[in-house]
XYZ file of C-alpha atoms in Angstrom:
680
model
C 105.746 232.040 -112.232
C 107.040 228.198 -113.323
C 105.193 225.130 -111.315
C 108.029 223.152 -110.759
C 108.189 219.644 -108.263
C 107.415 220.798 -104.399
C 110.502 220.463 -102.526
C 110.910 216.444 -100.309
C 109.935 217.039 -96.941
C 112.151 215.572 -94.161
C 111.284 212.928 -91.819
C 111.869 213.491 -88.044
C 112.489 210.436 -86.385
C 110.474 209.835 -83.030
C 112.436 211.637 -79.983
C 113.856 209.483 -77.413
C 112.661 211.279 -74.279
C 111.728 209.552 -71.574
C 108.390 211.933 -71.321
C 107.504 210.913 -74.572
C 107.968 206.987 -74.760
C 105.603 206.757 -71.300
C 103.224 208.772 -73.559
C 103.319 206.516 -76.629
C 102.952 203.669 -73.524
C 99.999 205.283 -72.219
C 98.209 206.064 -75.992
C 99.135 202.145 -76.573
C 97.420 201.330 -73.560
C 94.476 203.257 -74.488
C 94.116 202.016 -77.546
C 94.023 198.052 -76.157
C 91.333 199.118 -74.029
C 88.830 200.740 -76.518
C 86.363 197.934 -76.786
C 85.317 198.229 -73.304
C 84.039 201.814 -74.119
C 80.713 202.309 -74.443
C 80.559 205.510 -76.452
C 76.671 206.057 -77.242
C 76.030 205.796 -73.306
C 78.208 209.028 -72.400
C 76.465 210.748 -75.785
C 73.546 210.014 -74.079
C 74.184 210.849 -70.910
C 76.174 214.151 -71.994
C 74.128 217.313 -70.562
C 72.327 219.488 -73.366
C 71.775 222.278 -71.409
C 75.250 223.812 -72.796
C 73.659 223.897 -76.293
C 73.256 227.401 -78.280
C 70.289 228.210 -79.697
C 70.226 229.706 -82.810
C 70.096 233.454 -82.954
C 67.598 235.401 -84.659
C 69.217 238.857 -83.579
C 70.438 241.219 -86.591
C 74.480 241.770 -86.490
C 75.587 244.562 -84.906
C 78.822 247.057 -86.041
C 81.632 247.563 -83.093
C 83.297 250.566 -82.778
C 86.204 249.253 -84.341
C 84.191 248.750 -87.647
C 83.699 244.804 -87.173
C 80.379 242.906 -87.254
C 79.051 241.044 -84.569
C 76.373 238.968 -84.117
C 74.764 239.055 -80.242
C 74.576 235.469 -78.650
C 70.862 234.997 -76.550
C 71.108 234.024 -72.887
C 69.136 230.541 -72.668
C 66.601 230.579 -70.224
C 68.203 228.030 -68.703
C 71.146 229.844 -68.001
C 68.966 232.503 -66.510
C 67.063 230.197 -64.236
C 70.182 229.008 -63.022
C 71.545 232.051 -62.538
C 68.489 233.656 -60.574
C 68.178 229.998 -58.443
C 71.916 230.608 -57.544
C 72.583 233.982 -57.501
C 73.173 237.433 -59.701
C 76.115 235.559 -61.115
C 79.468 234.040 -60.691
C 80.856 236.408 -58.037
C 77.712 235.972 -56.248
C 78.055 232.956 -56.134
C 81.559 233.120 -54.870
C 80.538 235.708 -52.481
C 77.724 233.540 -51.163
C 79.552 230.372 -51.330
C 80.297 230.470 -47.496
C 77.701 232.303 -45.931
C 74.858 229.976 -44.232
C 71.338 230.520 -45.199
C 69.268 232.207 -42.865
C 66.244 231.178 -41.333
C 64.264 233.985 -43.119
C 65.107 232.893 -46.720
C 63.505 229.533 -45.953
C 60.142 230.492 -44.018
C 57.988 231.615 -47.308
C 56.356 234.629 -47.519
C 52.864 235.053 -45.747
C 50.237 236.714 -48.314
C 47.745 238.840 -46.649
C 44.274 237.470 -47.009
C 43.100 240.207 -48.931
C 45.060 239.422 -51.726
C 44.311 235.672 -51.194
C 40.447 236.988 -52.044
C 41.466 238.650 -54.701
C 43.681 236.332 -56.244
C 41.395 233.511 -56.346
C 37.943 236.180 -57.325
C 40.278 236.544 -60.350
C 41.060 232.835 -60.624
C 37.548 231.356 -60.340
C 36.442 234.354 -62.797
C 38.892 233.168 -65.258
C 38.032 229.573 -64.912
C 34.136 230.410 -65.068
C 34.517 232.540 -67.990
C 35.694 229.560 -70.133
C 33.517 227.137 -69.170
C 30.630 229.521 -69.966
C 32.008 229.962 -73.012
C 32.890 226.155 -74.021
C 32.489 223.471 -71.624
C 33.401 220.308 -74.280
C 36.507 222.275 -74.554
C 37.822 222.962 -71.462
C 37.191 220.007 -69.683
C 40.042 219.827 -66.941
C 38.281 222.912 -65.319
C 35.946 221.049 -63.272
C 39.392 219.759 -61.541
C 40.637 223.415 -61.175
C 37.677 224.684 -59.877
C 37.681 221.858 -57.150
C 41.447 222.907 -56.473
C 40.436 226.396 -55.570
C 38.651 224.755 -52.397
C 41.402 222.883 -51.611
C 41.831 221.742 -47.658
C 44.836 224.279 -46.945
C 42.360 227.278 -48.615
C 41.024 229.621 -46.486
C 37.468 229.157 -45.404
C 36.367 232.764 -47.338
C 38.184 231.440 -50.458
C 36.347 227.867 -49.570
C 32.736 230.001 -49.903
C 33.759 231.695 -53.362
C 34.802 228.526 -54.643
C 31.744 226.584 -53.648
C 29.249 229.572 -54.834
C 30.998 229.556 -58.359
C 30.799 225.972 -58.449
C 27.275 226.054 -57.958
C 26.650 228.804 -60.262
C 28.731 226.737 -63.180
C 27.082 223.726 -62.664
C 23.787 225.129 -62.454
C 24.928 226.431 -66.465
C 26.465 223.273 -67.757
C 24.131 220.386 -66.645
C 21.767 218.993 -69.217
C 18.048 218.549 -69.093
C 18.749 214.950 -69.032
C 20.147 212.386 -66.227
C 23.715 211.012 -67.745
C 23.752 207.351 -67.231
C 26.746 205.454 -66.262
C 28.427 203.277 -69.989
C 28.798 200.033 -69.724
C 32.345 198.049 -70.108
C 31.521 196.316 -73.587
C 29.754 200.186 -74.534
C 33.264 201.715 -73.837
C 34.768 199.019 -75.880
C 32.854 199.937 -78.916
C 34.038 201.963 -81.640
C 32.036 205.062 -81.975
C 32.788 208.096 -83.933
C 34.988 211.363 -82.663
C 32.020 213.542 -81.885
C 30.699 210.652 -79.849
C 33.765 209.581 -77.842
C 33.635 213.655 -77.497
C 30.798 213.460 -75.903
C 30.922 211.043 -73.903
C 34.437 211.955 -72.138
C 32.796 215.809 -71.350
C 29.661 213.782 -69.831
C 31.892 211.648 -67.815
C 34.069 214.685 -66.843
C 31.301 216.521 -65.863
C 29.742 213.556 -63.912
C 32.863 212.821 -61.946
C 33.698 216.484 -61.206
C 29.781 217.054 -59.969
C 29.924 213.768 -57.529
C 32.912 215.125 -55.903
C 31.221 218.670 -55.473
C 28.734 216.869 -54.121
C 30.856 214.605 -51.627
C 32.306 217.857 -50.452
C 29.093 219.742 -49.772
C 28.346 216.506 -47.695
C 31.447 216.205 -45.901
C 31.667 219.957 -44.930
C 27.887 219.722 -43.779
C 28.686 216.669 -41.134
C 32.192 218.252 -40.053
C 30.236 220.308 -37.593
C 33.647 221.767 -36.150
C 33.899 225.403 -34.798
C 35.827 226.929 -37.231
C 32.986 226.055 -39.770
C 30.028 226.741 -37.966
C 31.655 230.566 -37.295
C 32.999 231.082 -41.000
C 29.619 230.290 -41.791
C 30.753 227.392 -44.478
C 28.375 225.399 -43.422
C 25.669 227.315 -43.833
C 26.971 228.056 -47.979
C 27.196 224.306 -48.496
C 23.410 223.844 -47.276
C 22.310 226.862 -49.348
C 24.220 225.222 -52.058
C 22.435 221.949 -51.911
C 19.219 223.677 -51.818
C 19.802 225.719 -54.798
C 20.870 222.371 -56.463
C 18.010 220.334 -55.741
C 15.401 222.648 -56.515
C 17.203 223.259 -59.880
C 18.169 220.031 -61.012
C 16.140 217.869 -59.531
C 16.385 215.841 -62.365
C 20.143 214.967 -62.709
C 22.485 212.685 -60.858
C 23.049 212.484 -57.273
C 19.866 213.694 -55.643
C 19.797 211.069 -53.247
C 23.064 212.650 -51.838
C 21.486 216.027 -51.952
C 18.255 214.801 -50.316
C 20.395 213.474 -47.246
C 22.339 216.344 -46.820
C 18.666 218.413 -46.221
C 17.198 215.470 -44.102
C 19.696 215.504 -41.701
C 19.602 219.017 -41.134
C 15.789 218.321 -40.297
C 16.748 215.452 -37.301
C 17.726 217.747 -35.194
C 15.228 219.427 -32.775
C 17.435 222.489 -31.900
C 16.704 225.621 -33.426
C 18.708 225.630 -36.167
C 19.814 229.002 -38.610
C 19.589 225.772 -41.483
C 16.125 224.642 -40.435
C 13.901 226.860 -41.999
C 15.847 226.719 -45.455
C 15.544 223.120 -45.571
C 11.455 223.432 -44.723
C 11.169 225.942 -47.147
C 13.345 223.580 -50.129
C 11.123 220.534 -49.358
C 8.180 222.176 -49.864
C 9.460 224.009 -53.036
C 10.602 220.327 -54.266
C 7.195 218.673 -53.509
C 5.444 221.975 -55.391
C 7.232 221.458 -58.252
C 7.310 217.660 -58.428
C 5.246 216.365 -61.754
C 6.549 212.902 -61.667
C 6.240 211.069 -58.433
C 9.838 209.497 -57.837
C 11.696 212.745 -56.523
C 8.673 213.069 -53.687
C 8.966 209.123 -53.129
C 12.856 209.412 -53.037
C 12.061 212.447 -50.514
C 9.281 210.537 -48.520
C 11.715 207.850 -48.203
C 14.138 209.594 -46.286
C 11.954 211.699 -44.130
C 10.098 208.448 -42.809
C 13.256 206.415 -41.945
C 14.765 209.287 -40.650
C 11.251 209.948 -38.363
C 11.526 206.371 -37.543
C 15.222 206.292 -36.385
C 14.542 209.450 -34.181
C 11.601 207.389 -32.765
C 9.503 210.376 -34.140
C 10.803 213.098 -31.624
C 11.135 215.626 -34.690
C 9.289 218.843 -34.509
C 5.922 219.534 -36.036
C 7.103 221.423 -38.898
C 8.764 218.404 -40.599
C 5.497 216.561 -40.991
C 4.012 219.897 -42.587
C 5.817 219.117 -45.429
C 3.876 216.692 -46.301
C 0.854 218.741 -47.138
C 2.739 219.723 -50.096
C 2.661 216.509 -51.806
C 0.673 216.000 -54.880
C -0.686 212.873 -54.491
C -2.940 211.376 -57.358
C -5.852 213.332 -58.187
C -3.900 216.406 -57.723
C -0.930 215.748 -60.309
C -0.767 217.584 -63.476
C -1.511 215.110 -66.491
C 1.305 216.240 -68.828
C 0.089 215.938 -72.182
C 1.923 213.058 -74.650
C 1.288 211.602 -77.948
C 1.946 208.244 -76.620
C -0.423 205.834 -76.940
C -0.677 205.443 -72.430
C -1.364 208.888 -71.811
C -4.534 208.847 -74.753
C -7.791 207.533 -74.222
C -8.243 204.028 -74.974
C -10.823 204.362 -77.911
C -11.212 200.133 -78.174
C -14.678 199.525 -78.028
C -16.661 197.887 -75.589
C -18.776 194.704 -76.289
C -20.904 193.721 -73.417
C -17.752 194.084 -70.956
C -15.409 193.131 -73.250
C -12.709 195.058 -75.358
C -13.168 193.643 -79.057
C -10.204 192.387 -80.306
C -8.567 194.749 -83.566
C -9.348 193.335 -86.959
C -6.458 191.103 -88.411
C -4.855 192.666 -91.156
C -2.160 190.463 -93.774
C 1.653 192.111 -93.435
C 4.070 191.100 -95.300
C 7.360 190.412 -93.770
C 9.067 193.373 -94.903
C 6.143 195.547 -93.503
C 6.431 193.346 -90.097
C 10.211 194.236 -89.921
C 9.507 197.788 -90.669
C 6.812 197.731 -87.671
C 9.555 196.099 -85.028
C 12.419 198.853 -86.057
C 9.767 201.207 -85.511
C 8.589 200.380 -82.186
C 12.119 199.591 -81.218
C 12.459 203.332 -82.185
C 9.444 204.616 -79.879
C 10.703 202.728 -76.953
C 13.897 204.652 -77.372
C 12.649 207.960 -77.679
C 10.025 207.364 -75.033
C 13.206 206.623 -72.839
C 14.916 210.072 -74.634
C 11.600 211.844 -73.103
C 11.885 210.225 -69.884
C 7.796 210.975 -69.918
C 6.240 209.367 -67.128
C 2.920 207.005 -67.985
C -0.212 207.423 -66.100
C 0.651 203.866 -64.631
C 3.768 204.704 -63.018
C 2.956 207.703 -61.895
C -0.294 206.185 -59.894
C 2.242 203.791 -58.608
C 4.837 205.694 -57.273
C 2.069 208.161 -55.558
C 0.427 205.187 -53.985
C 3.542 204.251 -52.725
C 4.402 207.839 -51.581
C 0.878 207.943 -49.909
C 1.414 204.201 -48.327
C 4.356 205.568 -46.511
C 3.222 208.720 -44.969
C -0.119 206.867 -43.673
C 2.000 204.603 -42.254
C 3.750 207.252 -40.488
C 0.521 208.996 -39.162
C -0.707 205.949 -37.592
C 2.108 205.229 -35.499
C 2.425 208.838 -34.769
C -0.997 208.030 -33.276
C -0.322 204.917 -31.727
C 2.554 206.677 -29.631
C 0.178 209.456 -29.000
C 3.168 211.817 -29.519
C 1.573 214.851 -28.208
C 2.987 217.826 -30.232
C 2.536 216.083 -33.131
C -1.075 215.554 -32.351
C -2.155 218.206 -34.530
C -0.447 217.935 -37.698
C -1.063 214.420 -38.297
C -4.871 214.968 -37.887
C -4.404 217.692 -40.118
C -2.999 215.406 -42.828
C -5.548 212.467 -42.018
C -7.870 214.895 -42.249
C -6.181 216.469 -46.081
C -5.918 212.999 -47.361
C -8.553 211.104 -45.872
C -10.916 210.198 -49.089
C -7.404 208.221 -50.576
C -7.307 205.933 -47.530
C -8.419 202.681 -47.950
C -11.230 201.194 -46.533
C -9.665 197.978 -44.684
C -8.029 200.886 -42.683
C -11.781 202.769 -41.426
C -12.091 200.345 -38.804
C -8.722 200.679 -36.540
C -8.926 204.660 -37.868
C -12.020 205.051 -36.144
C -11.118 203.528 -33.201
C -8.330 205.575 -32.494
C -10.004 208.675 -33.135
C -12.596 208.103 -31.308
C -9.705 207.925 -28.554
C -8.130 211.357 -28.849
C -12.146 212.459 -28.659
C -12.591 210.835 -25.342
C -9.119 211.837 -24.373
C -9.861 215.838 -24.816
C -13.186 215.124 -22.968
C -11.418 213.843 -20.181
C -8.954 216.815 -19.982
C -12.048 219.418 -20.272
C -13.302 217.672 -17.372
C -10.141 218.152 -15.386
C -10.091 221.661 -16.480
C -13.713 222.489 -15.216
C -12.885 220.411 -11.886
C -9.616 222.379 -11.045
C -10.168 225.755 -12.565
C -9.289 227.091 -9.081
C -6.085 224.997 -8.577
C -3.105 227.122 -9.848
C -0.914 223.986 -10.813
C -3.680 222.773 -13.910
C -1.353 223.993 -16.385
C 1.340 221.319 -15.341
C -1.419 218.611 -15.826
C -2.381 220.108 -18.972
C 0.567 219.332 -21.581
C 1.348 223.103 -22.798
C 1.940 222.443 -26.641
C -1.510 220.598 -27.302
C -4.435 222.241 -28.198
C -7.661 219.425 -26.971
C -10.319 221.544 -28.722
C -8.468 221.598 -32.195
C -7.476 218.324 -31.686
C -10.989 216.674 -30.676
C -12.453 219.251 -34.141
C -9.923 217.826 -36.525
C -10.398 214.151 -35.297
C -14.022 214.685 -35.881
C -13.223 216.206 -39.623
C -11.406 213.344 -40.032
C -14.253 210.903 -39.568
C -16.675 212.221 -41.616
C -14.294 212.885 -44.748
C -13.387 209.208 -44.396
C -16.599 208.619 -46.288
C -16.981 211.491 -48.130
C -15.703 209.723 -51.510
C -17.248 206.473 -50.665
C -20.757 204.790 -50.942
C -21.821 205.183 -47.068
C -24.660 202.723 -47.608
C -22.518 199.827 -48.464
C -19.404 200.788 -46.742
C -21.469 201.327 -43.014
C -23.337 198.484 -43.633
C -20.157 196.000 -44.502
C -17.626 197.433 -41.907
C -20.159 198.597 -39.464
C -19.581 202.248 -39.636
C -21.094 204.448 -37.123
C -20.439 208.109 -36.928
C -23.311 209.028 -34.510
C -20.630 209.332 -31.451
C -18.922 212.288 -33.414
C -22.105 213.777 -33.648
C -23.016 213.851 -30.257
C -19.562 214.977 -29.795
C -19.582 218.340 -31.448
C -23.489 218.786 -29.913
C -22.349 218.868 -26.779
C -18.911 221.196 -27.292
C -21.066 223.672 -29.389
C -21.907 225.740 -26.067
C -18.232 225.410 -25.190
C -16.560 226.861 -29.028
C -18.766 229.860 -28.834
C -17.433 231.441 -25.740
C -13.786 231.008 -27.228
C -11.997 233.584 -27.444
C -9.890 232.768 -30.179
C -12.343 230.615 -32.162
C -11.606 233.350 -35.334
C -7.821 233.046 -34.734
C -5.705 230.403 -36.498
C -1.659 229.793 -35.482
C -0.650 231.878 -38.330
C -2.641 234.825 -37.259
C -1.433 237.661 -35.207
C -1.273 237.392 -31.347
C -0.711 239.937 -28.488
C 2.183 238.681 -26.233
C 1.034 237.560 -22.878
C 2.409 239.778 -20.428
C 1.791 236.684 -17.909
C 3.067 234.024 -19.761
C 2.514 230.380 -17.840
C 5.285 229.094 -19.086
C 8.239 229.760 -21.800
C 7.820 226.942 -23.362
C 3.928 226.962 -24.248
C 4.966 230.764 -25.238
C 7.574 229.814 -27.321
C 5.096 226.908 -28.970
C 2.875 229.736 -30.157
C 5.220 232.280 -31.887
C 6.850 229.543 -34.000
C 3.860 227.124 -34.449
C 2.548 227.798 -38.330
C 1.425 223.956 -39.030
C -2.373 224.144 -38.536
C -3.380 227.267 -40.408
C -7.355 226.633 -40.173
C -9.156 228.533 -37.633
C -11.407 226.605 -35.203
C -14.377 228.428 -36.900
C -13.690 226.892 -40.166
C -13.016 223.602 -38.538
C -16.595 223.729 -36.917
C -17.832 224.967 -40.363
C -16.774 221.917 -41.958
C -17.650 219.610 -39.431
C -21.602 221.079 -39.279
C -21.916 220.436 -43.341
C -20.906 217.158 -43.037
C -23.392 216.317 -40.437
C -25.870 218.161 -41.837
C -25.453 219.009 -45.303
C -24.266 215.196 -46.847
C -25.983 214.732 -49.611
C -25.818 210.370 -49.199
C -26.673 210.525 -45.574
C -29.356 213.142 -44.644
C -29.689 213.682 -41.156
C -32.734 212.193 -38.777
C -35.107 215.073 -38.057
C -34.424 214.900 -34.202
C -30.893 215.899 -35.269
C -31.885 218.504 -37.714
C -33.904 219.973 -35.088
C -31.764 219.979 -32.089
C -28.819 221.132 -34.322
C -30.478 224.353 -35.761
C -32.227 225.294 -32.311
C -28.389 225.078 -30.797
C -26.682 226.806 -33.514
C -28.995 229.413 -33.278
C -28.723 230.073 -29.663
C -24.630 230.105 -29.955
C -24.753 232.734 -32.883
C -25.784 235.576 -30.213
C -22.540 234.779 -28.551
C -20.300 234.549 -31.645
C -18.219 237.537 -33.409
C -19.605 239.200 -36.695
C -17.606 237.111 -39.218
C -18.825 233.700 -37.501
C -21.787 234.713 -36.796
C -22.288 235.367 -40.712
C -20.921 232.487 -41.883
C -22.993 230.354 -39.067
C -26.324 231.666 -40.898
C -25.133 231.130 -44.227
C -24.396 227.304 -43.464
C -28.746 227.804 -41.692
C -29.819 229.387 -44.314
C -28.582 226.179 -46.767
C -29.618 223.522 -44.129
C -33.450 225.606 -44.329
C -33.542 225.350 -47.338
C -32.371 221.290 -47.274
C -34.777 220.141 -44.590
C -36.975 222.598 -44.336
C -39.656 220.246 -44.091
C -38.108 218.622 -41.115
C -37.269 222.397 -39.013
C -40.090 224.094 -39.718
C -41.982 222.816 -36.331
C -39.745 225.151 -34.425
C -41.654 228.286 -36.101
C -44.842 226.723 -35.204
C -45.842 225.430 -32.041
C -49.252 224.187 -33.253
C -47.542 221.266 -34.879
C -45.052 219.654 -32.230
C -45.831 216.566 -30.456
C -43.826 216.355 -27.609
C -44.417 215.756 -24.156
C -42.296 217.727 -20.888
C -40.499 220.486 -20.973
C -37.328 221.813 -23.443
C -33.607 221.328 -21.469
C -31.178 223.367 -23.345
C -28.441 222.581 -21.199
C -28.673 218.931 -21.830
C -25.536 217.244 -23.340
C -27.585 214.704 -25.837
C -29.486 215.224 -28.595
C -32.167 213.098 -27.092
C -33.000 214.312 -23.736
C -32.777 217.858 -25.174
C -36.736 217.726 -26.259
C -36.115 220.201 -28.860
C -40.074 220.341 -29.622
C -41.013 220.618 -26.097
C -42.971 224.188 -25.011
C -40.689 226.830 -24.560
C -38.133 225.675 -27.580
C -38.991 228.162 -30.299
C -36.838 230.423 -32.105
C -36.605 233.649 -30.174
C -33.154 233.769 -30.772
C -34.321 235.017 -34.734
C -36.027 238.277 -33.065
C -32.379 238.943 -31.225
C -30.683 238.513 -34.731
C -32.889 240.838 -36.668
C -31.681 243.943 -34.379
C -28.172 242.576 -34.970
C -25.671 245.515 -35.911
C -24.231 243.676 -39.392
C -26.573 244.021 -41.760
C -26.069 240.632 -43.696
C -26.830 238.805 -40.185
C -30.176 240.763 -40.360
C -30.413 239.257 -44.197
C -29.859 236.265 -43.451
C -32.312 235.685 -40.961
C -35.036 237.706 -43.510
C -34.567 235.286 -46.084
C -34.664 231.789 -43.480
C -37.943 233.757 -42.155
C -39.503 233.846 -46.088
C -38.141 230.701 -46.810
C -40.049 229.002 -44.317
C -43.001 230.751 -45.076
C -42.842 230.013 -48.214
C -43.246 225.971 -47.388
C -47.186 226.464 -45.809
C -48.268 228.680 -48.969
């Protein structure tokens, strides 16, 4: 085919139609306004939802034999269809129908399904935290979000218990300090920055958790009480206080526990908080946690004007004060013995050794490193421990002295028990005032005993005597405290300097020996099993006896301690007349005592015979007595008893030789052999 010149096309002239002319005019006006267009803004505002996604499906062959690619439906179209309706037809059909009220209200999820969903979510988050807590920092917020304000109380219980288990596992063995602004601005490595972020998230989440526990315990609404949410919150606070007492926000946890002890009503949380504080004091080796807890307790007692239950004061018995503290072994200089030689009462200076500038610089750097390591180890030196324990002891004694001054009846027993326990730690400056307070308690017990004897036939006797007080026990504790004050002191120096006289207490215990021997509960303490009284004098008295578990020493044990202080103190031996009078009266009351008390008393008399045999041997041999008058066994004073007069003797020993207990018979024979051996 020959390639020739293409035929020339004929140019057509524009149409002269009216419509075409108007269209041309409009297009001319449109191009004149082109400068006002904002094409970029229109493109920016254009919707991108209709863009077709690239399909990854293989083409299919239709029935006609053609290859076609399937079009993928975008998720936006799917969501819009599902939101508006299943299709255009559904939208058209339901366009004019108004929405019903049932469609607007959310469906109610049953509580059982909520609990199952909450358990699964909490287990999933706790599993992630257990695997790698630093990689899941945001899980702390997720755990707190599960226990939101709108959650069911049962769901909140699960969330609180889960957070407790998580924090007990992830909290480190050191206290996280707050970073300063200049420290946050410094350039650090990636690992250090990640560690700081994790610690900050941990402290923030833990603080919110503790604040939530405090808010639940303070709310006290009926919903939280009946659902048991408050009990779960208190149990979580107690568990954290015992598991991680070294970590941050320890004071907030202690406030939660102390607030529950301020109520005088019997609550289900009281016993748990008391046990927590006792275990907390027992496990404290440093002294700082105990100091903080005692400070909060004493402030609460003072605010309540000491109208508290005696179990709160009994927690002080578990304090590890001064000599009871265990010393932690350490290689630092403070925990080692000072091996510096002493010459004429002064420490000799270490020999100066010349060092170069480089050696001095290395020594300074080594000292700085040792200081940082000491802070990281968090070891408490002996000086710091003694200082903190002294402050704790000061607050405890301040509370005891204020209660003695107020004379709170139901707290006198536990206060005297505490003073007897820590009497060897009291400063000598307080001896005089304390002894005067103890004398007042003993005199008060004597007055009440006299009123009881005069009105023994009166039916209103129980209304005069406070039902919550044990007068005999208080007097024994007062006397024991008075003698324990000087147990670790130099009695000769302190007595002469402070003018201390303990003869008043000796005379009182001598006067009350007959009355104590006739006490039916002399071998029973508050923790012993008692049969319930079928005719109780008052309901208050029976309730008090059932829940009183503070003073655990029996009256016989207190009496043995007091007699040991009077007769067997090495630094203050008793006079001859006092030793003989006590020995005679103790033999007399041993005939009325139960078996165990008699055995304990005979063991004490055997020790007295070994130490003061020459003073008491006149009771066995009447020819060595030099005294006029007759024996007055019923006298209440040692001087008026006239124990070396005719008729005193030790006829009680003949009866004790026929005692049904073989141990008592053996003790009597040993005493006779000991006295007979003195005259050989």
